[in-house]
Amino acid sequence: MSEAVDRNAQVIAEFRANEGRVGGAFEGAPLVLLHHRGRKSGREHVSPMMYLPHDTDPDTVYVFASKGGAPTDPEWYRNLMAHGEGTIERGTATYQVTVRELTGGERDRIFAEQARRYPGFAEYARKTAGIRTIPVLELRRA
């Protein structure tokens, strides 16, 4: 098992054991477990990730395909875009979501707020500057 897969498995287990709360690098940060189906394999995958809650709609969250500032988009992003839907675990709730990619000023505003709250995201954007724009996805309860 790769180090990243092993680390994700530990975060997932901790999330589920503690009603959506984890320690370590994610301590205190809003976290969801995103279930997505492989666009080629058809297998279900689960990816833990930070999210930004919508200002007024409790059924909407935003996630960021930063991949830690890597030059390529993460697989979970490609999978979600291929299927247009997924499932999230948020706290103790699990529900289906629809997926919409934000663009233009809407994308920029949401990303800027995430970077303001969590400066690591600003660093990811710096690393990808001139290579790719980090996608921002709206996940809305279906």
mmCIF file of C-alpha atoms in Angstrom:
data_model
loop_
_atom_site.group_PDB
_atom_site.id
_atom_site.type_symbol
_atom_site.label_atom_id
_atom_site.label_comp_id
_atom_site.label_asym_id
_atom_site.label_seq_id
_atom_site.Cartn_x
_atom_site.Cartn_y
_atom_site.Cartn_z
ATOM 1 C CA MET A 1 0.000 0.000 0.000
ATOM 2 C CA SER A 2 1.396 3.415 -0.915
ATOM 3 C CA GLU A 3 2.123 5.961 1.802
ATOM 4 C CA ALA A 4 -0.630 8.305 0.530
ATOM 5 C CA VAL A 5 -3.235 5.506 0.466
ATOM 6 C CA ASP A 6 -2.213 4.401 3.954
ATOM 7 C CA ARG A 7 -2.409 8.000 5.263
ATOM 8 C CA ASN A 8 -5.855 8.456 3.679
ATOM 9 C CA ALA A 9 -7.055 5.184 5.248
ATOM 10 C CA GLN A 10 -5.956 6.465 8.677
ATOM 11 C CA VAL A 11 -7.731 9.814 8.168
ATOM 12 C CA ILE A 12 -10.900 8.045 6.988
ATOM 13 C CA ALA A 13 -10.914 5.714 10.007
ATOM 14 C CA GLU A 14 -10.333 8.607 12.416
ATOM 15 C CA PHE A 15 -13.054 10.707 10.725
ATOM 16 C CA ARG A 16 -15.601 7.902 11.083
ATOM 17 C CA ALA A 17 -14.614 7.112 14.670
ATOM 18 C CA ASN A 18 -14.905 10.757 15.797
ATOM 19 C CA GLU A 19 -18.052 12.054 14.057
ATOM 20 C CA GLY A 20 -16.114 13.853 11.330
ATOM 21 C CA ARG A 21 -13.278 15.275 13.428
ATOM 22 C CA VAL A 22 -9.630 14.374 12.962
ATOM 23 C CA GLY A 23 -6.274 15.469 14.334
ATOM 24 C CA GLY A 24 -2.913 15.922 12.682
ATOM 25 C CA ALA A 25 -2.665 18.106 9.600
ATOM 26 C CA PHE A 26 -6.482 18.381 9.356
ATOM 27 C CA GLU A 27 -7.135 19.204 13.035
ATOM 28 C CA GLY A 28 -9.788 21.895 13.336
ATOM 29 C CA ALA A 29 -10.319 22.098 9.570
ATOM 30 C CA PRO A 30 -13.669 21.297 7.939
ATOM 31 C CA LEU A 31 -13.302 17.884 6.331
ATOM 32 C CA VAL A 32 -15.513 15.683 4.164
ATOM 33 C CA LEU A 33 -15.023 12.193 2.829
ATOM 34 C CA LEU A 34 -15.759 12.314 -0.875
ATOM 35 C CA HIS A 35 -16.959 9.090 -2.516
ATOM 36 C CA HIS A 36 -16.370 9.025 -6.265
ATOM 37 C CA ARG A 37 -16.548 6.316 -8.915
ATOM 38 C CA GLY A 38 -13.522 5.696 -11.117
ATOM 39 C CA ARG A 39 -14.232 6.866 -14.654
ATOM 40 C CA LYS A 40 -12.259 3.931 -16.099
ATOM 41 C CA SER A 41 -12.443 1.222 -13.403
ATOM 42 C CA GLY A 42 -15.959 1.916 -12.127
ATOM 43 C CA ARG A 43 -14.673 1.231 -8.590
ATOM 44 C CA GLU A 44 -15.670 3.430 -5.680
ATOM 45 C CA HIS A 45 -12.935 5.511 -4.074
ATOM 46 C CA VAL A 46 -13.019 7.669 -0.942
ATOM 47 C CA SER A 47 -10.904 10.812 -0.660
ATOM 48 C CA PRO A 48 -10.701 12.952 2.477
ATOM 49 C CA MET A 49 -10.528 16.670 1.761
ATOM 50 C CA MET A 50 -11.009 20.083 3.254
ATOM 51 C CA TYR A 51 -14.045 22.044 2.218
ATOM 52 C CA LEU A 52 -15.438 25.547 2.452
ATOM 53 C CA PRO A 53 -19.086 25.763 3.546
ATOM 54 C CA HIS A 54 -21.446 27.956 1.545
ATOM 55 C CA ASP A 55 -22.261 31.236 3.334
ATOM 56 C CA THR A 56 -26.024 30.661 3.520
ATOM 57 C CA ASP A 57 -26.867 27.215 2.092
ATOM 58 C CA PRO A 58 -26.090 24.382 4.543
ATOM 59 C CA ASP A 59 -26.537 21.840 1.726
ATOM 60 C CA THR A 60 -23.659 23.252 -0.351
ATOM 61 C CA VAL A 61 -19.898 22.955 0.146
ATOM 62 C CA TYR A 62 -16.922 23.782 -2.044
ATOM 63 C CA VAL A 63 -13.899 21.535 -2.591
ATOM 64 C CA PHE A 64 -10.605 22.380 -4.243
ATOM 65 C CA ALA A 65 -8.679 20.156 -6.686
ATOM 66 C CA SER A 66 -5.330 21.434 -5.447
ATOM 67 C CA LYS A 67 -3.444 18.124 -5.253
ATOM 68 C CA GLY A 68 -1.019 19.908 -2.940
ATOM 69 C CA GLY A 69 0.085 22.223 -5.743
ATOM 70 C CA ALA A 70 1.002 19.416 -8.156
ATOM 71 C CA PRO A 71 1.069 20.272 -11.888
ATOM 72 C CA THR A 72 -1.798 17.867 -12.703
ATOM 73 C CA ASP A 73 -5.400 17.608 -11.541
ATOM 74 C CA PRO A 74 -6.228 14.908 -8.974
ATOM 75 C CA GLU A 75 -7.997 11.752 -10.111
ATOM 76 C CA TRP A 76 -10.973 12.413 -7.849
ATOM 77 C CA TYR A 77 -11.624 15.641 -9.775
ATOM 78 C CA ARG A 78 -11.584 13.837 -13.124
ATOM 79 C CA ASN A 79 -13.883 11.142 -11.737
ATOM 80 C CA LEU A 80 -16.409 13.652 -10.402
ATOM 81 C CA MET A 81 -16.437 15.631 -13.627
ATOM 82 C CA ALA A 82 -16.981 12.449 -15.643
ATOM 83 C CA HIS A 83 -19.992 11.401 -13.535
ATOM 84 C CA GLY A 84 -21.402 14.731 -12.336
ATOM 85 C CA GLU A 85 -22.305 13.293 -8.950
ATOM 86 C CA GLY A 86 -20.879 11.667 -5.875
ATOM 87 C CA THR A 87 -21.506 11.128 -2.189
ATOM 88 C CA ILE A 88 -20.029 12.892 0.802
ATOM 89 C CA GLU A 89 -19.722 12.056 4.455
ATOM 90 C CA ARG A 90 -19.907 15.263 6.452
ATOM 91 C CA GLY A 91 -19.847 14.866 10.207
ATOM 92 C CA THR A 92 -22.223 11.973 10.842
ATOM 93 C CA ALA A 93 -24.348 12.561 7.704
ATOM 94 C CA THR A 94 -23.857 10.801 4.362
ATOM 95 C CA TYR A 95 -25.638 12.077 1.271
ATOM 96 C CA GLN A 96 -25.578 12.255 -2.522
ATOM 97 C CA VAL A 97 -24.302 15.440 -4.147
ATOM 98 C CA THR A 98 -24.407 16.979 -7.579
ATOM 99 C CA VAL A 99 -21.224 18.547 -8.908
ATOM 100 C CA ARG A 100 -20.734 21.902 -10.608
ATOM 101 C CA GLU A 101 -17.363 23.390 -11.524
ATOM 102 C CA LEU A 102 -17.098 27.097 -10.763
ATOM 103 C CA THR A 103 -15.558 29.453 -13.307
ATOM 104 C CA GLY A 104 -14.489 33.071 -13.649
ATOM 105 C CA GLY A 105 -15.123 35.501 -10.837
ATOM 106 C CA GLU A 106 -17.250 33.036 -8.885
ATOM 107 C CA ARG A 107 -14.377 30.528 -8.833
ATOM 108 C CA ASP A 108 -11.838 33.214 -7.964
ATOM 109 C CA ARG A 109 -13.921 34.560 -5.071
ATOM 110 C CA ILE A 110 -14.451 31.135 -3.487
ATOM 111 C CA PHE A 111 -10.800 30.127 -3.926
ATOM 112 C CA ALA A 112 -9.605 33.444 -2.446
ATOM 113 C CA GLU A 113 -11.753 32.882 0.645
ATOM 114 C CA GLN A 114 -10.345 29.363 1.126
ATOM 115 C CA ALA A 115 -6.794 30.720 0.724
ATOM 116 C CA ARG A 116 -7.545 33.469 3.249
ATOM 117 C CA ARG A 117 -8.780 30.936 5.817
ATOM 118 C CA TYR A 118 -6.118 28.318 5.031
ATOM 119 C CA PRO A 119 -2.946 29.911 3.595
ATOM 120 C CA GLY A 120 -1.672 26.559 2.330
ATOM 121 C CA PHE A 121 -4.119 26.948 -0.542
ATOM 122 C CA ALA A 122 -2.437 30.203 -1.575
ATOM 123 C CA GLU A 123 0.834 28.274 -1.689
ATOM 124 C CA TYR A 124 -0.782 25.584 -3.876
ATOM 125 C CA ALA A 125 -1.934 28.309 -6.284
ATOM 126 C CA ARG A 126 1.570 29.774 -6.360
ATOM 127 C CA LYS A 127 3.004 26.350 -7.241
ATOM 128 C CA THR A 128 0.525 25.863 -10.103
ATOM 129 C CA ALA A 129 0.721 29.419 -11.502
ATOM 130 C CA GLY A 130 1.243 29.301 -15.260
ATOM 131 C CA ILE A 131 0.652 25.527 -15.270
ATOM 132 C CA ARG A 132 -2.988 25.091 -14.325
ATOM 133 C CA THR A 133 -5.764 26.847 -12.454
ATOM 134 C CA ILE A 134 -6.887 24.867 -9.424
ATOM 135 C CA PRO A 135 -10.492 23.771 -10.045
ATOM 136 C CA VAL A 136 -13.173 24.659 -7.491
ATOM 137 C CA LEU A 137 -16.218 22.397 -7.332
ATOM 138 C CA GLU A 138 -19.581 23.086 -5.768
ATOM 139 C CA LEU A 139 -21.072 19.989 -4.155
ATOM 140 C CA ARG A 140 -24.791 20.373 -3.503
ATOM 141 C CA ARG A 141 -27.044 17.890 -1.718
ATOM 142 C CA ALA A 142 -29.048 16.065 -4.377
#
